[in-house]
Coordinates of C-alpha atoms and ligand atoms in Angstrom, one line a residue:
M1 CA 24.6 -29.2 20.5
K2 CA 24.4 -31.0 17.0
V3 CA 25.7 -28.0 14.3
S4 CA 22.1 -29.4 12.7
D5 CA 20.1 -28.1 15.3
A6 CA 22.4 -25.2 16.0
I7 CA 21.4 -24.1 12.3
I8 CA 17.9 -24.1 13.2
R9 CA 18.4 -22.3 16.4
C10 CA 20.1 -19.8 14.0
L11 CA 16.9 -19.1 12.5
T12 CA 15.2 -19.0 14.9
E13 CA 17.0 -16.5 17.0
E14 CA 16.6 -14.6 13.4
H15 CA 12.7 -15.2 14.0
V16 CA 13.0 -17.1 10.7
E17 CA 9.1 -18.6 10.6
V18 CA 9.4 -20.6 7.2
I19 CA 12.0 -21.8 4.8
F20 CA 11.6 -23.0 1.3
G21 CA 13.5 -25.7 0.3
Y22 CA 14.0 -29.1 -1.6
P23 CA 16.1 -31.7 0.2
G24 CA 19.2 -33.6 -1.0
A25 CA 21.8 -36.3 0.7
T26 CA 24.1 -33.1 2.3
V27 CA 20.9 -31.3 3.8
V28 CA 19.6 -34.3 5.4
P29 CA 20.8 -33.3 9.1
I30 CA 19.4 -30.1 8.5
F31 CA 15.9 -31.6 7.5
E32 CA 16.1 -33.8 10.4
A33 CA 17.0 -30.8 12.6
L34 CA 13.8 -29.2 11.2
R35 CA 11.2 -31.8 11.3
K36 CA 12.5 -32.0 15.1
S37 CA 12.2 -28.2 15.7
G38 CA 8.4 -28.1 14.0
M39 CA 9.8 -24.7 11.9
K40 CA 7.5 -24.4 8.8
H41 CA 9.3 -25.8 6.2
I42 CA 7.6 -25.7 2.6
L43 CA 8.5 -27.8 -0.6
T44 CA 9.0 -26.6 -3.4
R45 CA 8.9 -28.5 -7.0
H46 CA 12.5 -26.6 -7.9
E47 CA 15.0 -24.7 -6.3
Q48 CA 15.1 -22.0 -8.4
A49 CA 11.5 -21.7 -7.1
A50 CA 12.1 -22.0 -3.3
G51 CA 14.7 -18.6 -3.6
H52 CA 11.9 -16.6 -5.5
S53 CA 9.3 -17.8 -3.0
A54 CA 11.7 -16.7 -0.6
S55 CA 11.9 -13.1 -2.3
G56 CA 8.3 -12.6 -2.9
Y57 CA 8.2 -13.7 1.3
A58 CA 11.1 -10.8 2.1
R59 CA 9.2 -8.3 0.0
T60 CA 5.7 -8.9 1.6
K61 CA 7.1 -9.6 5.1
G62 CA 9.6 -7.0 5.2
N63 CA 11.6 -9.5 6.4
V64 CA 14.9 -11.7 5.5
G65 CA 13.6 -14.6 3.1
V66 CA 15.3 -18.1 3.5
C67 CA 15.9 -20.9 1.0
L68 CA 17.3 -24.1 1.6
A69 CA 18.8 -26.5 -1.0
T70 CA 21.3 -29.7 -1.2
S71 CA 24.5 -29.3 -2.9
G72 CA 25.6 -29.8 -6.5
P73 CA 22.4 -29.4 -9.0
G74 CA 20.2 -28.1 -5.6
A75 CA 22.7 -25.3 -5.3
T76 CA 23.1 -24.8 -9.0
N77 CA 19.3 -24.3 -9.4
L78 CA 19.1 -21.6 -6.6
I79 CA 21.8 -19.7 -8.8
T80 CA 19.1 -17.8 -10.6
A81 CA 17.0 -16.9 -7.8
I82 CA 19.7 -15.6 -6.0
A83 CA 21.2 -13.4 -8.7
T84 CA 17.6 -12.2 -9.5
A85 CA 17.3 -11.0 -5.7
Y86 CA 21.0 -9.4 -6.1
M87 CA 20.0 -7.2 -8.9
D88 CA 16.9 -6.0 -7.0
S89 CA 18.7 -5.8 -3.5
I90 CA 16.2 -8.5 -2.0
P91 CA 17.3 -9.6 1.3
L92 CA 17.7 -13.6 1.8
V93 CA 19.7 -16.0 3.2
A94 CA 20.4 -19.4 1.1
I95 CA 21.6 -22.4 2.9
T96 CA 23.1 -24.8 0.8
G97 CA 24.9 -28.2 1.7
Q98 CA 27.9 -29.2 0.5
V99 CA 30.5 -32.6 0.3
N100 CA 32.0 -33.7 3.0
T101 CA 35.1 -31.4 3.9
Y102 CA 37.8 -33.8 3.3
Q103 CA 35.9 -34.6 -0.5
I104 CA 35.8 -30.9 -1.2
G105 CA 38.2 -30.4 -4.6
K106 CA 38.3 -33.7 -5.5
D107 CA 34.8 -33.6 -7.9
V108 CA 33.0 -36.1 -5.7
F109 CA 29.2 -37.0 -6.7
Q110 CA 27.1 -33.9 -6.2
E111 CA 30.2 -31.1 -5.8
A112 CA 29.8 -27.9 -7.0
D113 CA 31.6 -24.6 -6.0
I114 CA 29.0 -22.8 -5.2
R115 CA 30.7 -20.4 -3.3
G116 CA 32.5 -19.4 -6.4
A117 CA 29.8 -19.8 -8.7
T118 CA 27.8 -17.0 -6.7
A119 CA 30.5 -14.8 -5.7
S120 CA 29.6 -12.1 -8.0
F121 CA 25.8 -12.0 -7.0
T122 CA 25.9 -12.6 -3.4
K123 CA 26.2 -9.6 -0.9
H124 CA 28.5 -12.1 1.2
N125 CA 29.0 -15.9 0.9
Y126 CA 30.2 -18.4 3.2
L127 CA 32.0 -21.8 3.0
V128 CA 31.6 -22.8 6.5
K129 CA 35.1 -24.5 7.4
N130 CA 34.7 -24.8 11.2
S131 CA 31.6 -25.9 13.1
K132 CA 32.3 -23.4 15.9
D133 CA 31.8 -20.5 12.9
I134 CA 28.0 -21.4 12.9
P135 CA 26.6 -19.2 14.9
R136 CA 28.7 -16.1 14.0
I137 CA 28.3 -16.7 10.3
F138 CA 24.5 -16.8 11.0
K139 CA 24.6 -13.9 12.7
E140 CA 26.8 -12.2 10.2
A141 CA 24.8 -13.2 7.3
F142 CA 21.3 -12.5 8.5
Y143 CA 22.7 -8.8 9.6
I144 CA 24.8 -8.3 6.2
A145 CA 21.3 -9.5 4.1
R146 CA 18.9 -7.0 6.1
T147 CA 21.4 -4.0 6.7
G148 CA 22.7 -1.6 4.2
R149 CA 21.5 -2.4 0.8
P150 CA 19.5 -5.6 1.2
G151 CA 20.7 -8.2 -0.7
P152 CA 21.5 -12.5 -0.7
V153 CA 23.6 -14.0 1.4
L154 CA 25.0 -17.6 0.8
I155 CA 26.0 -20.4 3.8
D156 CA 27.4 -23.4 2.0
I157 CA 27.7 -25.9 4.4
P158 CA 29.8 -29.4 4.6
L159 CA 27.8 -32.1 5.5
D160 CA 30.6 -33.6 8.0
I161 CA 30.2 -30.2 9.9
Q162 CA 26.3 -30.4 10.0
N163 CA 27.1 -33.5 12.2
E164 CA 29.4 -32.4 14.3
E165 CA 29.3 -30.9 17.9
I166 CA 29.6 -27.5 19.3
D167 CA 28.9 -25.7 22.5
F168 CA 25.6 -22.9 21.1
S169 CA 25.6 -19.2 22.0
Y170 CA 24.3 -17.2 19.9
P171 CA 26.0 -13.7 19.4
E172 CA 24.5 -10.4 20.5
E173 CA 26.5 -7.7 18.4
V174 CA 28.1 -7.8 15.1
D175 CA 31.2 -6.4 14.2
I176 CA 32.2 -7.0 10.6
R177 CA 35.5 -5.5 9.5
G178 CA 35.1 -2.7 6.7
Y179 CA 31.5 -2.8 6.7
K180 CA 29.4 -0.5 8.3
P181 CA 26.8 0.9 6.1
T182 CA 26.4 4.6 6.8
V183 CA 22.4 5.1 7.2
L184 CA 22.4 8.9 8.4
G185 CA 22.8 11.4 5.4
H186 CA 25.5 14.2 6.0
K187 CA 24.2 17.4 7.4
G188 CA 26.1 19.5 5.1
Q189 CA 25.3 17.8 1.8
I190 CA 21.8 17.3 2.8
K191 CA 21.9 21.3 3.4
R192 CA 23.5 21.7 -0.4
A193 CA 20.7 19.7 -1.6
I194 CA 18.0 21.4 0.0
D195 CA 19.4 24.5 -1.4
L196 CA 19.8 23.4 -5.2
I197 CA 15.9 21.9 -5.0
H198 CA 14.9 25.7 -3.6
E199 CA 16.9 26.9 -6.4
S200 CA 15.1 24.7 -8.7
K201 CA 12.4 25.8 -11.5
R202 CA 11.8 22.8 -12.9
P203 CA 12.4 19.9 -10.1
L204 CA 11.6 16.3 -10.9
I205 CA 11.9 13.2 -8.0
C206 CA 12.9 9.9 -9.5
V207 CA 12.1 7.2 -7.2
G208 CA 13.3 3.7 -7.3
G209 CA 13.2 0.3 -5.6
G210 CA 15.0 1.7 -2.6
I211 CA 12.0 3.1 -1.3
I212 CA 10.5 0.3 -0.6
S213 CA 13.5 -1.2 0.8
S214 CA 14.2 1.4 3.4
G215 CA 10.1 1.7 4.1
A216 CA 10.1 5.4 3.3
K217 CA 7.0 5.3 1.4
V218 CA 4.9 7.6 3.8
E219 CA 7.9 10.1 4.2
L220 CA 8.1 10.0 0.7
K221 CA 4.4 11.5 0.6
E222 CA 4.9 13.6 3.1
F223 CA 8.1 15.3 1.3
V224 CA 6.5 15.2 -2.3
E225 CA 3.7 17.0 -1.0
K226 CA 5.2 19.5 1.0
A227 CA 7.9 20.2 -1.5
G228 CA 5.1 20.2 -4.2
I229 CA 7.6 18.3 -7.0
P230 CA 6.3 16.0 -9.6
V231 CA 7.3 12.1 -9.3
V232 CA 8.3 9.8 -12.1
H233 CA 9.6 5.9 -11.3
T234 CA 11.7 3.4 -12.4
M235 CA 10.3 -0.5 -12.9
M236 CA 11.2 -1.1 -9.2
G237 CA 10.3 2.3 -8.0
K238 CA 6.4 1.4 -9.1
D239 CA 4.9 0.7 -5.8
G240 CA 7.2 3.6 -4.3
I241 CA 4.0 6.3 -5.0
N242 CA 0.5 5.7 -5.4
S243 CA -0.8 6.2 -8.3
D244 CA -3.4 8.5 -7.3
S245 CA -1.0 11.2 -6.3
D246 CA -1.6 14.8 -7.5
F247 CA 2.1 14.4 -7.9
Y248 CA 2.5 11.1 -10.0
I249 CA 3.6 11.2 -13.5
G250 CA 4.8 7.9 -14.1
L251 CA 7.4 5.3 -15.2
I252 CA 10.5 6.3 -17.4
G253 CA 12.7 4.6 -19.7
T254 CA 13.2 2.5 -22.3
H255 CA 9.2 1.5 -21.8
G256 CA 8.4 4.5 -20.1
F257 CA 5.6 7.1 -21.0
S258 CA 7.0 9.5 -23.4
H259 CA 5.4 12.2 -20.9
S260 CA 7.6 11.2 -18.2
N261 CA 10.6 10.9 -20.3
K262 CA 10.0 14.6 -21.5
A263 CA 9.7 15.5 -18.2
V264 CA 13.1 14.1 -17.4
S265 CA 14.5 16.1 -20.3
K266 CA 12.8 19.3 -19.4
A267 CA 13.8 19.1 -15.7
D268 CA 16.7 21.4 -14.5
M269 CA 17.0 19.3 -11.5
I270 CA 15.9 15.6 -10.7
L271 CA 16.1 14.0 -7.1
L272 CA 17.1 10.2 -7.5
L273 CA 15.9 8.6 -4.5
G274 CA 17.0 5.0 -4.2
T275 CA 17.6 4.1 -7.8
R276 CA 20.5 2.9 -9.7
I277 CA 19.0 5.0 -12.7
A278 CA 20.3 1.7 -15.1
D279 CA 19.7 1.3 -18.6
R280 CA 16.3 0.2 -18.8
A281 CA 15.9 3.6 -16.9
T282 CA 17.4 6.1 -19.5
I283 CA 16.5 6.5 -23.0
G284 CA 20.3 6.9 -24.0
P285 CA 22.9 9.0 -23.0
N286 CA 21.5 12.5 -23.3
F287 CA 19.0 11.3 -21.0
A288 CA 18.4 14.4 -18.3
K289 CA 21.3 16.1 -19.7
D290 CA 19.8 20.0 -18.7
A291 CA 19.4 18.9 -14.7
E292 CA 21.3 19.2 -11.9
I293 CA 21.5 15.7 -10.1
I294 CA 21.0 15.1 -6.3
H295 CA 21.5 11.1 -5.6
I296 CA 20.2 9.7 -2.3
D297 CA 21.3 6.0 -1.8
I298 CA 22.4 3.7 0.8
D299 CA 25.2 2.2 -1.9
P300 CA 27.5 4.8 -2.1
A301 CA 28.8 2.7 -5.3
E302 CA 25.6 3.8 -6.9
I303 CA 25.9 7.4 -7.1
G304 CA 27.8 8.6 -10.0
K305 CA 27.6 4.9 -12.0
N306 CA 25.3 5.5 -14.3
L307 CA 24.4 9.3 -13.8
G308 CA 26.1 12.4 -12.7
P309 CA 27.5 15.0 -11.3
T310 CA 25.5 14.6 -8.6
I311 CA 25.0 16.2 -4.9
P312 CA 25.6 12.9 -3.6
V313 CA 23.7 11.6 -0.2
V314 CA 24.8 8.6 0.9
G315 CA 22.3 7.0 4.0
D316 CA 19.1 5.3 4.7
L317 CA 16.0 7.2 2.6
K318 CA 13.9 7.1 5.5
N319 CA 16.2 8.7 7.7
I320 CA 17.1 11.3 5.0
L321 CA 13.5 12.4 3.8
K322 CA 12.8 13.0 7.3
D323 CA 15.6 15.5 7.5
F324 CA 14.3 16.9 4.1
I325 CA 10.8 17.2 5.7
K326 CA 11.9 19.1 8.5
D327 CA 14.0 21.9 6.0
I328 CA 12.1 21.9 2.8
R329 CA 10.0 25.1 2.1
D330 CA 6.5 24.7 1.5
A331 CA 6.2 25.1 -2.2
E332 CA 3.9 24.5 -5.4
C333 CA 5.7 24.1 -8.7
G334 CA 1.9 24.3 -10.2
E335 CA 2.7 25.7 -13.7
W336 CA 5.6 23.2 -14.4
L337 CA 3.4 19.9 -12.7
R338 CA 0.3 20.9 -15.0
E339 CA 2.7 21.4 -17.8
I340 CA 3.7 17.8 -17.2
Q341 CA 0.0 16.8 -16.6
G342 CA -0.9 18.2 -19.9
W343 CA 1.5 15.8 -21.8
K344 CA 0.2 13.1 -19.9
K345 CA -3.2 13.8 -20.9
S346 CA -2.4 13.1 -24.6
I347 CA -2.1 9.2 -24.2
E348 CA -4.5 7.2 -25.6
E349 CA -7.0 4.8 -23.6
P350 CA -6.3 1.3 -24.8
A351 CA -9.0 -0.1 -27.5
A352 CA -11.4 -2.5 -26.4
S353 CA -11.4 -5.3 -28.9
E354 CA -14.1 -8.3 -30.1
R355 CA -12.3 -11.1 -30.6
Y356 CA -9.1 -11.0 -27.9
V357 CA -8.7 -9.8 -24.6
N358 CA -6.7 -6.5 -24.8
P359 CA -4.3 -6.8 -21.9
K360 CA -4.1 -2.9 -21.2
A361 CA -7.2 -2.6 -20.9
V362 CA -8.1 -5.6 -18.7
L363 CA -5.0 -4.4 -16.1
K364 CA -6.7 -1.2 -15.9
K365 CA -9.9 -3.0 -15.3
L366 CA -8.0 -5.6 -12.8
S367 CA -6.6 -2.2 -10.9
E368 CA -10.0 -1.3 -10.4
M369 CA -11.6 -4.7 -9.5
A370 CA -8.4 -5.9 -7.1
E371 CA -8.0 -4.9 -3.5
K372 CA -6.2 -1.7 -2.4
D373 CA -3.5 -3.6 -0.7
A374 CA -3.4 -6.7 -2.9
V375 CA 0.4 -7.8 -3.8
I376 CA 0.9 -8.1 -7.8
A377 CA 3.3 -10.1 -8.9
V378 CA 4.5 -9.4 -12.0
D379 CA 6.5 -11.7 -14.8
V380 CA 8.4 -11.0 -17.5
G381 CA 7.6 -10.1 -20.9
Q382 CA 5.5 -7.7 -22.5
N383 CA 3.1 -9.0 -20.0
Q384 CA 5.4 -7.2 -17.5
L385 CA 5.6 -4.2 -19.8
W386 CA 2.0 -3.7 -19.6
S387 CA 1.5 -4.5 -16.3
V388 CA 3.9 -1.7 -15.1
R389 CA 2.4 0.8 -17.7
N390 CA -1.0 -0.3 -16.8
I391 CA -1.6 -1.5 -13.1
E392 CA -2.3 1.4 -11.1
I393 CA -0.9 1.4 -7.2
S394 CA -3.2 2.6 -4.5
G395 CA -3.0 2.0 -0.7
D396 CA -0.8 -0.7 0.3
R397 CA -0.9 -2.2 -3.3
R398 CA 2.5 -4.0 -3.9
F399 CA 3.9 -4.7 -7.3
L400 CA 6.8 -7.5 -6.9
T401 CA 8.7 -8.1 -10.1
S402 CA 12.4 -9.0 -11.5
G403 CA 13.4 -5.7 -12.3
G404 CA 17.0 -5.8 -12.9
L405 CA 18.0 -9.5 -13.7
G406 CA 14.6 -9.8 -15.7
T407 CA 14.0 -13.5 -14.7
M408 CA 11.0 -15.2 -16.7
G409 CA 9.2 -17.5 -14.5
Y410 CA 9.3 -15.2 -11.2
S411 CA 5.6 -14.6 -10.8
I412 CA 4.5 -18.0 -9.6
P413 CA 6.8 -18.6 -6.9
A414 CA 6.9 -14.9 -5.9
A415 CA 3.3 -14.7 -5.3
F416 CA 3.4 -17.8 -3.5
G417 CA 6.1 -16.1 -1.1
A418 CA 4.1 -13.3 -0.8
K419 CA 0.8 -15.2 0.2
T420 CA 2.9 -17.5 2.7
A421 CA 4.1 -13.8 4.2
S422 CA 0.4 -12.5 4.4
P423 CA -2.5 -15.3 3.9
D424 CA -5.1 -13.1 4.5
R425 CA -4.0 -10.7 1.5
Q426 CA -5.3 -11.0 -2.0
V427 CA -2.2 -12.1 -4.0
I428 CA -2.4 -11.9 -7.8
A429 CA 0.2 -13.3 -10.2
V430 CA 0.6 -11.6 -13.7
M431 CA 2.4 -13.4 -16.7
G432 CA 2.7 -14.9 -20.2
D433 CA 2.6 -18.1 -21.6
G434 CA 6.4 -18.8 -21.6
S435 CA 6.9 -17.7 -18.1
F436 CA 4.2 -19.5 -17.0
Q437 CA 5.8 -22.4 -18.5
M438 CA 9.1 -21.5 -16.4
S439 CA 7.2 -22.3 -13.4
M440 CA 3.9 -24.3 -14.0
F441 CA 4.9 -27.1 -11.5
E442 CA 4.7 -24.7 -8.7
L443 CA 1.2 -25.2 -9.1
G444 CA 1.8 -28.0 -7.3
T445 CA 3.5 -26.3 -4.2
I446 CA 0.6 -23.8 -4.4
A447 CA -2.0 -26.6 -4.4
A448 CA -0.1 -28.7 -1.4
N449 CA -0.2 -25.5 0.4
K450 CA -3.8 -24.6 -0.1
A451 CA -2.7 -20.9 -1.3
K452 CA -5.3 -18.8 -3.1
I453 CA -4.1 -16.9 -6.2
I454 CA -5.5 -15.4 -8.6
M455 CA -3.4 -16.1 -11.9
V456 CA -3.4 -14.1 -15.0
L457 CA -2.0 -15.5 -17.9
F458 CA -1.7 -13.3 -21.3
N459 CA -1.2 -16.3 -23.9
N460 CA -0.4 -14.4 -27.0
Y461 CA 0.9 -17.9 -28.5
G462 CA 4.7 -17.1 -27.9
L463 CA 7.6 -15.1 -26.3
G464 CA 5.9 -11.7 -27.2
L465 CA 8.4 -9.4 -26.3
V466 CA 11.7 -11.4 -28.1
R467 CA 9.1 -11.8 -31.1
E468 CA 8.3 -8.0 -31.2
I469 CA 12.3 -7.5 -31.1
Q470 CA 12.4 -9.6 -34.1
K471 CA 9.8 -8.0 -35.9
N472 CA 11.3 -4.5 -35.4
L473 CA 14.9 -5.7 -36.3
Y474 CA 14.4 -7.7 -39.2
G475 CA 10.8 -7.1 -40.4
D476 CA 7.0 -9.0 -39.5
G477 CA 7.2 -12.6 -39.7
N478 CA 11.3 -13.0 -39.6
F479 CA 10.9 -14.7 -36.4
C480 CA 13.4 -17.4 -35.1
G481 CA 12.9 -19.2 -31.9
V482 CA 10.0 -17.7 -30.4
E483 CA 7.1 -19.8 -31.2
F484 CA 6.4 -22.6 -29.2
G485 CA 5.0 -24.5 -32.0
H486 CA 2.8 -26.2 -29.6
C487 CA 0.2 -24.9 -26.9
P488 CA -0.9 -27.0 -23.7
D489 CA -4.4 -26.4 -22.3
F490 CA -3.4 -24.2 -19.4
V491 CA -6.6 -24.4 -17.9
K492 CA -6.7 -28.3 -17.6
I493 CA -3.1 -28.1 -16.3
A494 CA -4.4 -26.0 -13.5
E495 CA -7.2 -28.5 -13.5
A496 CA -5.0 -31.1 -13.0
Y497 CA -3.6 -29.5 -9.8
G498 CA -7.1 -29.7 -8.2
L499 CA -7.4 -25.7 -9.4
K500 CA -9.8 -23.7 -11.1
G501 CA -9.4 -21.9 -14.3
K502 CA -11.4 -20.4 -17.3
K503 CA -9.9 -19.3 -20.9
V504 CA -11.1 -15.8 -22.3
F505 CA -11.6 -13.9 -25.3
S506 CA -12.6 -10.9 -24.6
N507 CA -12.6 -7.9 -21.7
I508 CA -15.9 -8.5 -20.6
D509 CA -15.4 -12.1 -20.2
F510 CA -12.4 -11.0 -18.2
E511 CA -14.4 -9.3 -15.6
N512 CA -17.0 -12.3 -15.2
A513 CA -13.7 -14.9 -14.9
Y514 CA -11.9 -12.3 -12.3
K515 CA -15.2 -12.5 -10.4
E516 CA -15.4 -16.3 -10.6
A517 CA -11.5 -15.9 -9.2
V518 CA -12.1 -13.7 -6.2
D519 CA -15.1 -15.9 -5.3
S520 CA -13.3 -19.0 -5.7
E521 CA -11.6 -20.6 -2.4
D522 CA -8.7 -22.4 -4.9
T523 CA -6.0 -20.8 -6.6
Y524 CA -7.8 -19.8 -10.5
L525 CA -6.2 -19.5 -13.5
I526 CA -7.3 -16.8 -16.0
E527 CA -6.0 -17.8 -19.3
C528 CA -6.4 -14.8 -21.8
I529 CA -6.4 -15.1 -25.2
V530 CA -4.0 -12.2 -26.6
D531 CA -3.6 -11.1 -30.4
P532 CA -0.1 -12.4 -31.4
K533 CA 0.3 -9.2 -32.8
E534 CA -0.2 -6.8 -29.8
S535 CA 2.3 -4.3 -29.2
T536 CA 4.1 -3.6 -26.3
F537 CA 3.2 0.2 -26.2
Ligands
LIG1 C1 15.0 -16.9 -17.9 C2 14.9 -16.3 -19.1 N1 15.3 -16.6 -19.9 C3 15.1 -15.9 -21.5 C4 14.6 -14.8 -21.5 C5 14.6 -13.3 -22.4 N2 13.5 -13.1 -22.7 C6 12.7 -11.8 -22.4 S1 10.9 -11.6 -22.2 C7 10.6 -12.9 -23.0 C8 9.2 -13.6 -23.7 C9 8.9 -13.9 -22.5 O1 7.7 -14.7 -23.1 P1 6.1 -14.6 -22.4 O2 6.5 -14.9 -21.0 O3 5.3 -15.5 -22.7 O4 5.9 -13.2 -22.3 P2 5.0 -12.1 -23.4 O5 6.7 -11.8 -23.9 O6 4.8 -13.0 -24.4 O7 4.2 -11.3 -22.6 C10 11.8 -13.8 -23.2 C11 12.2 -15.1 -23.7 C12 14.2 -14.1 -19.8 N3 14.3 -12.4 -20.0 N4 14.2 -14.8 -18.9
LIG2 MG1 3.6 -15.1 -24.6

């Protein structure tokens, strides 16, 4: 069998249904094999979008997302998407074409050392040197991407290898020396952890993205209700717990709520579940200084990296939470929970405005109006922080954002990937005017595939979050490089792609436009005019 056909066979063996990609000379044999196979390929308008769409797809489907690009600029255009997936532990397999084996290292046309370039932000990567290795490499790549702490794996395949012949047989087992993720928690550590929880008077759970990666949301809910422990979360842990839970407290960290951060500072025990607890989740060196820490993560490298000392428990959260549920005593930390909830009530409700859309109020409204299982893909900037603070999670609602790398331009392709994974689900993308302009060409992919997405664009005429930082550091008006000086007609851009849209100036206009967007068959862009002075908090 020709290697290019074998590649598609490997993807079929891995139950891949769709590939997001962009062609070029060094992947022409793979595209020919794709054509013959009938496997679905979606042509994006940029390789970065192919990577982000594969990410949105993976996060919605709970499976590995696949993207494909040519050598040189195609491969380098994928880099940001791969790094974004790596920081957020999203399982991807990225396939790139490479120049012919005998040309490697000679700086021929469209040669780039993508293996070297992505070494530090792929979970693993391969340059295929022997065509016979193809089935093993694909088997391993998918296994590595989806097991343990998920992440992106890159396979770089030279053009001449794609045209060779091999005897195809797909391995049944994977045996990778040095890669044996621990999935079951150590019984002794679990017992120590449970004892500490029982001793604690002011316990707190902090949820990260690991709850979603491990599919442990149901187990978390059961554990929280049994143990009676209040829950805070990081950016990536947003959809790990529903906001209507009695135990829900809110976002922590630099952009979190003061009541959540106060709960962290008063807690005597914090149970970290699948979180790196990185800088954005903490508020300085005194973070959780009075708390004993139990840290559960599938990646032992995360334990003690940012916070310790700890009772470490390495393993898959779903398994470990099941063990916890068995042995934890039914408890009520009623007084402590009420105390935190008392602090929570002191938050001011966002004010309504006449001249502008108030993003905070509108996102609360959106939470009421959106379907309970909607996938909401959110970009980066003030729009991300308004969203994580004001969108409510209920039912199976999902919150997709670039938490770790903070990649502008994520929301549109990720929303498209989500819609591709779940065509019957409502998909909403929230973004700023800057982030929209980083991925607006993907309206073409959306239109070509007749994907219906509700887009909410907060136009505050500039790079709001950076403008706010400049204002806080250097004084109001001392801005540099944060205002575009030209604002296109965003609604007309949507219309140019055959899509719909409306520009709105008030909260009530937003509500009406949202209803139109729900009724529309096509993707619908709601451009919300926001006061450029609107703050994050
Ligand atoms: C690719 C990329 N470049 C630069 C940044 C730095 N950055 C963070 S937020 C932001 C402003 C985003 O502007 P916009 O999308 O309009 O959102 P707003 O903050 O105005 O809501 C910038 C430039 C980034 N996060 N990602
Ligand atoms: Mg903006």
